[in-house]
Short mmCIF file of C-alpha atoms in Angstrom, two decimals:
data_model
loop_
_atom_site.label_atom_id
_atom_site.label_comp_id
_atom_site.label_asym_id
_atom_site.label_seq_id
_atom_site.Cartn_x
_atom_site.Cartn_y
_atom_site.Cartn_z
CA MET H 3 45.57 109.88 53.53
CA GLY H 4 48.25 112.47 54.13
CA THR H 5 46.94 113.01 57.58
CA PHE H 6 46.49 109.68 58.65
CA TYR H 7 50.26 108.84 57.59
CA ARG H 8 51.30 112.03 59.21
CA GLU H 9 49.73 111.11 62.78
CA ALA H 10 51.15 107.81 62.17
CA MET H 11 54.72 109.34 61.93
CA GLU H 12 53.91 111.46 65.01
CA GLU H 13 53.05 108.51 66.87
CA LEU H 14 56.65 106.54 65.52
CA THR H 15 58.70 110.12 66.45
CA VAL H 16 59.31 112.18 69.24
CA LEU H 17 60.98 115.93 69.37
CA ILE H 18 63.71 116.39 71.20
CA LYS H 19 64.69 120.24 72.00
CA LEU H 20 67.78 121.37 72.19
CA LYS H 21 69.39 124.46 74.26
CA THR H 22 69.69 126.44 71.15
CA GLU H 23 65.53 125.71 70.83
CA GLU H 24 66.70 123.64 67.55
CA GLN H 25 64.18 120.67 67.53
CA LEU H 26 65.11 117.37 66.11
CA THR H 27 62.50 114.72 65.06
CA VAL H 28 63.71 111.26 66.33
CA PRO H 29 62.37 107.79 66.06
CA LYS H 30 60.47 106.60 69.32
CA GLU H 31 61.77 103.43 69.12
CA LEU H 32 65.40 104.11 69.05
CA LEU H 33 65.36 106.16 72.24
CA ILE H 34 62.99 103.68 74.07
CA SER H 35 64.86 100.55 73.18
CA ASN H 36 68.41 102.04 74.81
CA SER H 37 67.33 103.94 77.58
CA PRO H 38 64.43 102.89 80.51
CA VAL H 39 64.62 107.33 81.38
CA PHE H 40 63.42 107.89 77.67
CA LYS H 41 60.67 104.56 77.74
CA ASN H 42 59.21 106.22 81.31
CA LEU H 43 59.18 109.61 79.30
CA PHE H 44 57.58 108.54 76.20
CA VAL H 45 55.75 105.01 76.62
CA ASP H 46 54.81 105.13 80.68
CA LEU H 47 53.77 108.92 80.97
CA LYS H 48 53.22 109.24 76.95
CA PHE H 49 55.69 112.67 76.91
CA ASP H 50 55.75 113.36 72.90
CA GLU H 51 58.56 115.72 73.56
CA HIS H 52 61.62 116.22 75.75
CA VAL H 53 63.89 119.05 76.63
CA ILE H 54 67.70 118.28 76.66
CA ASP H 55 69.02 121.91 77.52
CA ASP H 56 72.15 121.09 79.78
CA PHE H 57 74.34 119.68 77.35
CA SER H 58 75.44 121.32 74.07
CA PRO H 59 73.47 120.78 70.35
CA ASP H 60 76.48 119.02 69.15
CA SER H 61 76.84 116.64 72.24
CA VAL H 62 73.11 115.75 71.79
CA LYS H 63 73.55 114.73 68.12
CA HIS H 64 76.89 113.09 68.86
CA PHE H 65 74.94 111.07 71.28
CA LEU H 66 71.61 110.17 68.96
CA THR H 67 73.89 108.99 66.36
CA VAL H 68 75.75 106.68 68.76
CA LEU H 69 72.86 105.17 69.64
CA GLU H 70 71.71 104.54 66.07
CA ASN H 71 74.84 102.89 65.07
CA LYS H 72 74.38 100.61 68.35
CA SER H 73 78.48 101.77 68.93
CA LEU H 74 80.70 104.33 70.52
CA GLY H 75 83.22 104.28 67.35
CA ASP H 76 86.34 106.44 67.39
CA ILE H 77 85.73 109.61 69.96
CA GLU H 78 88.11 112.22 70.88
CA ASP H 79 89.28 113.05 74.34
CA LYS H 80 86.98 116.53 74.12
CA THR H 81 83.68 114.35 73.31
CA PHE H 82 84.51 111.55 75.97
CA ARG H 83 83.13 113.32 79.06
CA GLU H 84 79.72 114.89 77.37
CA LEU H 85 79.12 111.17 75.74
CA HIS H 86 79.50 109.39 79.37
CA LYS H 87 77.40 112.03 81.03
CA LEU H 88 74.35 111.62 78.44
CA GLY H 89 75.06 107.58 79.11
CA THR H 90 74.71 107.96 82.67
CA ALA H 91 71.71 110.43 82.80
CA PHE H 92 69.86 108.58 80.39
CA GLU H 93 70.74 105.00 81.74
CA VAL H 94 72.25 103.75 78.12
CA ASP H 95 74.41 100.97 80.16
CA TRP H 96 76.12 99.78 77.04
CA LEU H 97 76.89 103.19 76.18
CA LYS H 98 78.29 103.65 79.57
CA LYS H 99 80.18 100.77 79.40
CA SER H 100 81.74 101.65 76.20
CA CYS H 101 83.07 104.84 77.54
CA ARG H 102 84.50 103.42 80.61
CA ASP H 103 86.25 100.51 78.68
CA TRP H 104 87.72 103.31 76.04
CA LEU H 105 88.90 105.32 79.33
CA LYS H 106 90.28 102.12 80.55
CA LYS H 107 92.16 101.31 77.59
CA LYS H 108 93.70 105.08 77.32
CA MET H 109 94.85 104.55 81.02
CA GLU H 110 96.84 101.48 80.09
CA SER H 111 98.31 102.88 76.97
CA ALA H 112 98.93 106.52 78.67
CA SER H 113 102.48 107.60 78.81
CA SER H 114 102.71 111.38 78.69
CA LYS H 115 102.30 114.20 81.43
CA GLU H 116 99.00 115.12 79.38
CA ASP H 117 97.28 111.61 79.08
CA LYS H 118 97.79 111.45 82.87
CA ILE H 119 96.33 114.60 83.80
CA TYR H 120 93.42 114.33 81.05
CA LEU H 121 92.70 110.89 82.82
CA PHE H 122 92.83 112.29 86.44
CA LYS H 123 90.61 115.07 85.85
CA GLU H 124 88.12 112.66 84.12
CA CYS H 125 88.16 110.24 86.79
CA TRP H 126 87.72 113.08 89.28
CA PHE H 127 84.98 114.19 87.65
CA ILE H 128 83.03 110.99 87.61
CA ALA H 129 84.30 110.15 91.05
CA ASP H 130 83.49 113.81 92.34
CA LYS H 131 80.04 114.88 90.29
CA LEU H 132 78.43 111.62 89.38
CA LYS H 133 79.59 109.66 93.00
CA ASP H 134 80.66 106.84 91.28
CA GLU H 135 84.43 105.67 92.26
CA ASP H 136 84.74 102.58 89.95
CA VAL H 137 86.93 104.58 87.51
CA MET H 138 89.00 106.35 90.09
CA ASN H 139 90.10 102.44 91.27
CA ASP H 140 90.50 101.58 88.04
CA LEU H 141 92.92 104.42 87.39
CA VAL H 142 94.78 103.47 90.31
CA SER H 143 94.99 99.66 89.45
CA VAL H 144 96.10 100.42 86.02
CA MET H 145 98.65 103.29 86.69
CA ALA H 146 99.61 103.44 90.25
CA HIS H 147 102.92 101.27 89.12
CA LYS H 148 103.91 103.72 86.45
CA ASN H 149 106.42 106.07 86.49
CA ASN H 150 104.06 109.30 87.55
CA SER H 151 106.51 111.26 88.58
CA LEU H 152 105.50 114.60 86.12
CA LEU H 153 101.37 113.88 87.10
CA LEU H 154 102.49 113.68 90.87
CA SER H 155 104.69 116.80 90.58
CA HIS H 156 101.74 118.86 88.75
CA TYR H 157 99.31 118.56 91.57
CA LEU H 158 101.68 118.80 94.26
CA SER H 159 103.29 121.74 93.24
CA ASP H 160 100.73 123.91 94.88
CA MET H 161 99.10 121.99 97.38
CA SER H 162 96.34 125.05 98.27
CA LYS H 163 94.78 124.27 95.06
CA VAL H 164 94.30 120.44 95.36
CA LYS H 165 91.29 118.73 97.54
CA GLU H 166 92.10 116.54 100.12
CA ALA H 167 90.39 113.69 98.31
CA GLN H 168 92.18 114.63 95.43
CA ILE H 169 95.05 114.15 97.87
CA ASP H 170 94.50 110.63 98.91
CA VAL H 171 94.27 109.52 95.30
CA VAL H 172 97.60 111.44 94.09
CA MET H 173 99.25 109.60 97.15
CA LYS H 174 97.99 106.14 95.78
CA LEU H 175 99.25 107.06 92.33
CA GLY H 176 102.70 107.94 94.05
CA GLY H 177 103.68 103.86 94.47
CA GLY H 178 106.77 104.45 96.14
CA GLU H 179 108.18 107.68 95.45
CA VAL H 180 108.78 109.38 98.34
CA GLU H 181 111.58 111.57 97.41
CA ILE H 182 109.00 113.50 94.60
CA PHE H 183 106.30 113.91 97.68
CA LEU H 184 109.28 115.15 100.37
CA ASN H 185 110.67 117.49 97.81
CA ASN H 186 106.92 119.28 96.76
CA ILE H 187 106.62 119.07 100.73
CA LEU H 188 109.60 121.66 101.34
CA HIS H 189 108.70 123.54 98.13
CA ASN H 190 104.97 124.50 99.39
CA LEU H 191 106.64 125.39 102.73
CA ARG H 192 108.93 127.65 101.70
CA GLY H 193 107.80 131.30 102.55
CA GLN H 194 105.62 130.19 104.94
CA LYS H 195 105.27 131.20 108.57
CA THR H 196 102.33 128.75 109.82
CA LEU H 197 101.49 125.16 108.95
CA ASP H 198 99.05 124.87 105.94
CA SER H 199 95.98 122.43 106.91
CA LYS H 200 96.80 120.63 103.15
CA LEU H 201 100.47 120.01 104.17
CA ARG H 202 99.65 118.98 107.52
CA TYR H 203 96.86 116.69 105.89
CA ILE H 204 99.42 114.81 103.32
CA LEU H 205 102.03 114.58 106.15
CA ASP H 206 99.09 112.92 108.40
CA ASN H 207 98.52 110.04 105.90
CA MET H 208 101.97 109.44 104.49
CA ASN H 209 103.94 106.61 105.34
CA LEU H 210 106.67 108.67 107.13
CA ALA H 211 108.52 105.49 108.36
CA ALA H 212 109.07 104.14 105.03
CA CYS H 213 110.28 107.95 103.88
CA SER H 214 112.71 108.22 106.70
CA GLU H 215 114.12 104.37 105.83
CA ILE H 216 114.41 105.49 102.02
CA ASN H 217 115.77 109.31 102.49
CA GLU H 218 116.46 109.89 105.74
CA GLU H 219 118.19 113.05 105.05
CA LEU H 220 114.98 114.32 103.05
CA TYR H 221 112.52 113.26 105.72
CA LEU H 222 114.41 115.21 108.25
CA GLU H 223 114.77 118.39 106.41
CA VAL H 224 110.74 118.68 106.03
CA MET H 225 110.04 117.93 109.65
CA ASP H 226 112.90 120.21 110.99
CA THR H 227 111.25 122.91 108.42
CA VAL H 228 107.94 122.53 109.92
CA SER H 229 109.00 122.52 113.44
CA GLU H 230 110.91 125.84 112.43
CA LEU H 231 107.97 127.81 110.61
CA PRO H 232 108.22 131.61 112.94
CA GLU H 233 104.42 131.30 113.58
CA ILE H 234 103.91 127.77 114.05
CA SER H 235 101.00 127.24 116.34
CA ALA H 236 101.87 125.52 119.84
CA ASN H 237 98.99 122.89 118.41
CA ASP H 238 100.91 122.05 115.29
CA LEU H 239 104.04 122.10 117.07
CA LYS H 240 102.90 119.28 119.66
CA TRP H 241 101.44 117.33 116.56
CA ALA H 242 104.66 117.18 114.57
CA TYR H 243 106.59 116.18 117.88
CA LYS H 244 104.30 113.56 118.18
CA LEU H 245 104.65 112.33 114.45
CA ILE H 246 108.54 112.33 114.76
CA THR H 247 108.09 110.26 117.60
CA ASN H 248 105.90 107.80 116.04
CA THR H 249 107.56 107.19 113.01
CA ALA H 250 110.99 106.53 114.94
CA ARG H 251 109.02 104.17 116.90
CA ALA H 252 107.61 102.47 113.18
CA VAL H 253 110.85 102.42 111.85
CA ARG H 254 112.26 100.42 114.85
CA SER H 255 109.44 98.07 114.57
CA ARG H 256 110.13 97.61 110.86
CA LYS H 257 113.84 97.04 111.13
CA LYS H 258 113.05 93.85 113.44
CA ASP H 259 110.65 92.89 111.01
CA LYS H 260 113.02 92.55 108.47
CA ILE H 261 115.56 90.61 110.77
CA GLU H 262 112.41 87.94 110.93
CA ARG H 263 112.06 87.55 107.24
CA THR H 264 111.11 84.44 106.04
CA THR H 265 112.15 82.43 103.08
CA GLU H 266 109.47 79.62 103.07
CA LEU H 267 106.75 80.57 100.56
CA TYR H 268 104.69 77.33 100.42
CA GLU H 269 104.29 73.94 101.35
CA THR H 270 101.95 71.56 100.27
CA ARG H 271 101.52 69.31 103.61
CA LYS H 272 101.14 72.80 105.76
CA TYR H 273 98.55 73.94 102.94
CA LEU H 274 96.85 71.21 102.99
CA GLY H 275 96.68 70.96 107.06
CA LEU H 276 95.29 74.46 106.97
CA PHE H 277 92.29 73.40 104.60
CA LYS H 278 91.74 70.41 107.05
CA ASN H 279 91.65 72.79 109.99
CA CYS H 280 89.20 75.46 108.42
CA ARG H 281 86.03 73.19 108.20
CA THR H 282 83.67 76.91 108.64
CA VAL H 283 83.86 80.16 108.13
CA THR H 284 84.34 80.70 111.74
CA ASP H 285 87.56 78.82 111.53
CA ILE H 286 89.03 81.15 108.58
CA THR H 287 88.74 84.02 110.77
CA LYS H 288 90.15 82.52 113.48
CA ALA H 289 93.30 81.62 111.36
CA VAL H 290 93.62 85.27 110.63
CA SER H 291 93.50 86.36 114.21
CA GLU H 292 95.96 83.84 115.48
CA ASP H 293 98.37 84.83 112.78
CA ARG H 294 98.08 81.50 111.23
CA VAL H 295 96.79 83.14 107.67
CA THR H 296 98.57 86.69 106.72
CA SER H 297 97.17 87.18 103.51
CA MET H 298 93.80 87.77 101.97
CA PHE H 299 94.79 85.83 98.50
CA VAL H 300 94.80 82.61 101.15
CA VAL H 301 91.72 83.48 102.55
CA ILE H 302 90.26 83.38 99.11
CA ASP H 303 91.88 80.12 98.46
CA LEU H 304 90.05 78.77 101.84
CA LEU H 305 86.66 80.00 100.61
CA LEU H 306 86.82 78.25 97.29
CA GLU H 307 87.95 75.28 98.64
CA LEU H 308 85.22 75.32 101.86
CA LEU H 309 82.29 76.71 100.01
CA PHE H 310 82.59 73.91 97.27
CA SER H 311 81.79 70.82 100.01
CA HIS H 312 80.02 72.84 103.03
CA THR H 313 76.92 75.35 102.84
CA SER H 314 76.94 78.39 105.16
CA THR H 315 73.73 80.11 105.89
CA LYS H 316 73.23 84.11 104.65
CA GLU H 317 73.65 85.40 108.45
CA GLU H 318 77.01 83.14 108.86
CA LEU H 319 78.60 84.77 105.96
CA GLN H 320 77.25 88.41 106.68
CA PHE H 321 78.87 87.82 110.25
CA PHE H 322 81.89 86.16 109.01
CA ILE H 323 82.64 89.58 106.31
CA LYS H 324 82.50 91.59 109.47
CA THR H 325 84.98 89.57 111.68
CA LEU H 326 87.08 89.19 108.75
CA THR H 327 87.09 93.19 108.32
CA GLU H 328 87.69 93.47 112.08
CA ALA H 329 90.30 91.14 111.88
CA SER H 330 92.27 92.45 108.68
CA VAL H 331 92.12 96.19 110.51
CA ASN H 332 94.00 94.91 113.71
CA LYS H 333 96.34 92.48 111.72
CA LYS H 334 98.95 93.37 108.99
CA ILE H 335 97.08 91.26 106.78
CA GLN H 336 98.45 91.21 102.73
CA LYS H 337 95.25 92.58 100.89
CA VAL H 338 93.87 90.59 97.90
CA THR H 339 94.45 92.76 94.61
CA ARG H 340 91.03 93.76 92.86
CA GLN H 341 92.43 92.45 89.44
CA TYR H 342 93.23 89.18 90.67
CA LEU H 343 89.79 88.56 92.63
CA HIS H 344 87.83 89.97 89.53
CA ASN H 345 89.50 87.47 87.61
CA VAL H 346 88.27 84.80 90.04
CA ILE H 347 84.70 85.99 90.19
CA SER H 348 84.49 86.36 86.08
CA GLY H 349 85.47 82.52 86.06
CA LEU H 350 82.72 81.60 88.62
CA LYS H 351 80.31 82.86 86.68
CA TYR H 352 80.72 79.88 83.86
CA SER H 353 79.87 77.61 86.69
CA ASN H 354 76.61 75.76 86.08
CA LEU H 355 76.61 74.81 89.89
CA GLU H 356 73.99 76.29 92.20
CA LYS H 357 76.14 77.06 94.82
CA SER H 358 78.59 79.39 92.40
CA LYS H 359 76.07 82.18 93.56
CA GLN H 360 76.32 82.06 97.08
CA LEU H 361 80.18 82.03 96.34
CA ILE H 362 80.27 85.14 93.87
CA THR H 363 78.41 87.08 96.11
CA LEU H 364 80.85 86.72 99.47
CA LEU H 365 83.65 87.92 97.34
CA THR H 366 81.93 90.86 95.44
CA GLU H 367 81.46 91.55 99.48
CA ILE H 368 85.28 91.38 99.78
CA GLU H 369 86.39 92.95 96.47
CA LYS H 370 84.31 96.02 97.73
CA SER H 371 86.03 96.34 100.69
CA GLU H 372 89.05 98.95 101.57
CA GLU H 373 90.35 96.64 104.35
CA MET H 374 90.68 93.62 102.73
CA CYS H 375 91.21 94.68 98.70
CA THR H 376 93.31 96.66 96.98
CA ASN H 377 94.11 98.42 93.78
CA ASN H 378 97.81 99.53 94.57
CA GLU H 379 99.17 97.86 97.51
CA ASN H 380 100.65 94.54 95.54
CA VAL H 381 102.90 94.17 92.62
CA ILE H 382 101.88 91.75 90.37
CA ILE H 383 105.15 90.20 88.51
CA LYS H 384 105.05 87.71 85.94
CA ARG H 385 107.63 84.66 86.22
CA HIS H 386 110.56 85.52 83.82
CA LYS H 387 112.09 82.14 83.34
CA VAL H 388 112.07 78.32 84.77
CA ILE H 389 115.38 76.69 85.17
CA THR H 390 115.16 72.83 84.88
CA ILE H 391 117.58 71.53 87.98
CA THR H 392 116.28 67.95 88.36
CA LYS H 393 113.42 67.22 85.68
CA TYR H 394 109.93 66.41 87.87
CA LYS H 395 111.97 67.27 91.06
CA GLU H 396 113.58 70.51 91.13
CA TYR H 397 113.28 73.88 89.41
CA LYS H 398 114.32 77.30 90.01
CA HIS H 399 111.66 79.83 89.02
CA LEU H 400 113.49 83.57 88.11
CA TYR H 401 111.79 86.77 88.65
CA ILE H 402 112.65 90.42 87.65
CA PHE H 403 111.70 92.85 90.51
CA LYS H 404 113.11 96.22 91.75
CA HIS H 405 111.80 96.31 95.63
CA PRO H 406 111.35 99.72 96.72
CA LEU H 407 114.42 99.88 99.16
CA SER H 408 116.50 98.87 96.00
CA VAL H 409 115.66 101.68 93.67
CA ALA H 410 119.05 103.31 93.97
CA CYS H 411 120.66 99.85 92.70
CA THR H 412 123.19 100.64 90.25
CA LYS H 413 124.53 97.14 89.48
CA SER H 414 124.46 96.75 85.82
CA ASP H 415 125.64 93.03 85.02
CA SER H 416 122.05 91.56 86.36
CA LYS H 417 118.61 92.78 86.99
CA CYS H 418 117.28 93.36 90.63
CA GLY H 419 114.87 90.01 91.54
CA PHE H 420 114.48 86.73 93.21
CA ILE H 421 114.52 83.03 92.55
CA LEU H 422 112.11 80.77 94.05
CA LYS H 423 113.29 77.07 94.34
CA ASP H 424 110.48 74.29 93.44
CA SER H 425 111.09 71.41 95.13
CA ILE H 426 108.75 67.91 94.90
CA GLN H 427 109.21 65.07 96.79
CA GLU H 428 107.37 62.28 97.65
CA TYR H 429 103.69 64.70 96.97
CA ASN H 430 105.17 67.20 99.18
CA ARG H 431 106.01 70.41 97.10
CA THR H 432 107.77 73.59 98.84
CA TYR H 433 108.62 76.87 97.12
CA LYS H 434 111.43 78.68 98.98
CA LEU H 435 113.26 82.13 98.22
CA CYS H 436 116.71 81.50 97.37
CA THR H 437 119.28 83.71 99.73
CA ASP H 438 122.59 81.90 98.62
CA LYS H 439 124.34 83.75 96.41
CA TYR H 440 125.64 80.77 94.59
CA GLU H 441 122.12 80.19 93.35
CA TYR H 442 121.78 83.54 91.38
CA LYS H 443 125.17 82.51 89.37
CA ASP H 444 125.05 83.05 85.55
CA THR H 445 120.99 83.80 85.81
CA GLY H 446 121.31 87.31 85.30
CA ILE H 447 119.64 88.40 88.24
CA HIS H 448 120.83 89.13 92.02
CA LEU H 449 118.76 89.34 95.09
CA HIS H 450 118.84 92.21 97.66
CA ASN H 451 118.32 91.56 101.46
CA VAL H 452 114.97 92.91 101.65
CA ILE H 453 113.28 90.68 99.41
CA SER H 454 111.09 88.35 101.97
CA ALA H 455 108.99 85.34 101.31
CA GLY H 456 106.36 86.29 103.80
CA ASP H 457 105.77 89.27 101.33
CA MET H 458 104.87 86.88 98.36
CA TYR H 459 101.59 85.08 97.11
CA PHE H 460 102.36 82.62 93.92
CA TYR H 461 99.81 81.63 91.66
CA GLU H 462 99.21 80.40 88.07
CA THR H 463 96.98 81.76 85.43
CA TYR H 464 95.02 78.75 82.95
CA THR H 465 92.53 79.33 79.97
CA GLY H 466 89.81 77.48 78.94
CA LYS H 467 86.78 77.29 76.33
CA CYS H 468 83.49 77.70 77.58
CA GLU H 469 80.43 78.29 74.67
CA GLY H 470 83.23 79.20 72.19
CA LYS H 471 84.58 81.92 74.44
CA GLN H 472 87.99 81.95 76.03
CA ILE H 473 88.23 82.21 79.65
CA THR H 474 91.27 83.37 82.04
CA VAL H 475 91.43 82.06 85.55
CA ALA H 476 93.77 82.41 88.26
CA GLY H 477 94.72 80.78 91.36
CA TRP H 478 97.20 78.34 93.24
CA TRP H 479 95.45 74.92 93.65
CA MET H 480 93.03 74.55 90.74
CA TRP H 481 89.96 75.28 92.12
CA TRP H 482 88.42 75.79 88.57
CA LYS H 483 88.35 71.94 88.38
CA ASP H 484 85.72 71.79 90.81
CA TRP H 485 83.70 74.58 90.43
CA LEU H 486 83.88 74.38 86.33
CA PRO H 487 83.74 70.71 85.54
CA HIS H 488 82.84 71.02 82.25
CA ILE H 489 85.44 72.69 81.21
CA THR H 490 88.39 70.24 80.45
CA ASP H 491 90.88 71.99 78.25
CA TRP H 492 92.88 73.96 80.65
CA LYS H 493 96.27 75.48 79.70
CA CYS H 494 98.91 77.09 81.86
CA THR H 495 99.86 80.61 80.41
CA GLY H 496 101.88 81.91 83.43
CA GLY H 497 102.97 82.01 86.72
CA TYR H 498 102.92 85.09 88.65
CA VAL H 499 104.07 86.38 92.41
CA VAL H 500 101.90 89.04 93.85
CA TYR H 501 104.50 91.27 95.85
CA ASN H 502 103.17 93.10 98.77
CA VAL H 503 104.58 96.61 98.72
CA SER H 504 102.24 98.37 101.26
CA ASP H 505 104.85 99.06 103.92
CA TYR H 506 106.98 101.32 100.85
CA LEU H 507 104.20 102.97 99.98
CA VAL H 508 103.88 107.06 100.13
CA ALA H 509 100.09 106.73 101.51
CA LYS H 510 99.91 105.18 104.94
CA ARG H 511 97.77 101.91 105.10
#
């Protein structure tokens, strides 16, 4: 009886051998129910033991406890990396997701230099060692519009120690903090005789036109210092001269664009006309190429309407993605924010319509594209207040927003921002940027003349209930009423403007 019991127990358990040669007897079911890797080892290959010697014994024991509890629980910063690595190595999907959710919450609450440096290191490790850039994209998306000055200076103070790929991320996290970058570049140039390759790399990839506009004196000091390096090579000197020339041209072009700024954001008749003229995916790419559509947000609107009433072949959609990517590169188009697009995709997953699968696949392809989608080039501004001028006819929508070119504003009696006038007349609705000072009287907001409606996209968020869960959708026209007809209790939860600040970010687009 004792022998039978012992043999039965051996079949139900396996040995996990640690790097200290300690052996742990672990229920087989615990491992194979959580991990396909363990299932392959202990069921398919019929192993009865496995050595885990590339992790510390404490980490492995913690890992096994987490599997047993089926919950990540409260973990410390120092235990995250090993737990996430174990979850990744043994393909424990729920643990990997829990670790990333924990990391994202830490991003959202991060305020200290130490927390931000910790997050950067962990995200870099995952991107560099585990070859997964999703968490780094999350870091940029969550933190790009925070005050990251101390984090930036930490990595920029000695650029010789930073990899070029890390510089790329630091620039994305830099937002519009051009002065921090220029000052740190000057710091790195001091005492140098030749131009370091990392300094040349960062200058090549910076938005120097924005640097020149925001602080021309500091920009010129940097370029003068580069040009006057005592042993600069002829090739580097030629490069510096070309960089200065190209920047001057870009600044002239940008000044022309500012003169031509627009005040009209939306008009129902024009939008419906655009929908009517885009009856195929080819029509949409043509509208982008002809500058009739200058925002990927509008492209998403068109796709939500088009693919509800028309079908496209797989080959047509593949060609559409290819041509739309090319058009996005060649045109100055506002990219769609990943946060917004993820919201749309998440909402569509609740659709009971078969054709939603094709649209989800298409939007997921767009979400992966750096040419069409962004984590940091747009600022999402929540509507601050609505003022009724004439009920059912005219309203003012107030937004608080400090444009990168107005960061030096010292006005204290009101806040930087803008007002959109919402007018409804005979089934036609318009949204226009208010530019008259009179419109801003007694609103607590003042306008800077750099604000342009051409850099905006307006949308609203709604919540509804599906299968007992509350879901949130976002968009301008109510696409969810078509795609989610089984949900009827929609409630508006807010109005937003997505403002394109790509022209004023440190990182060159």
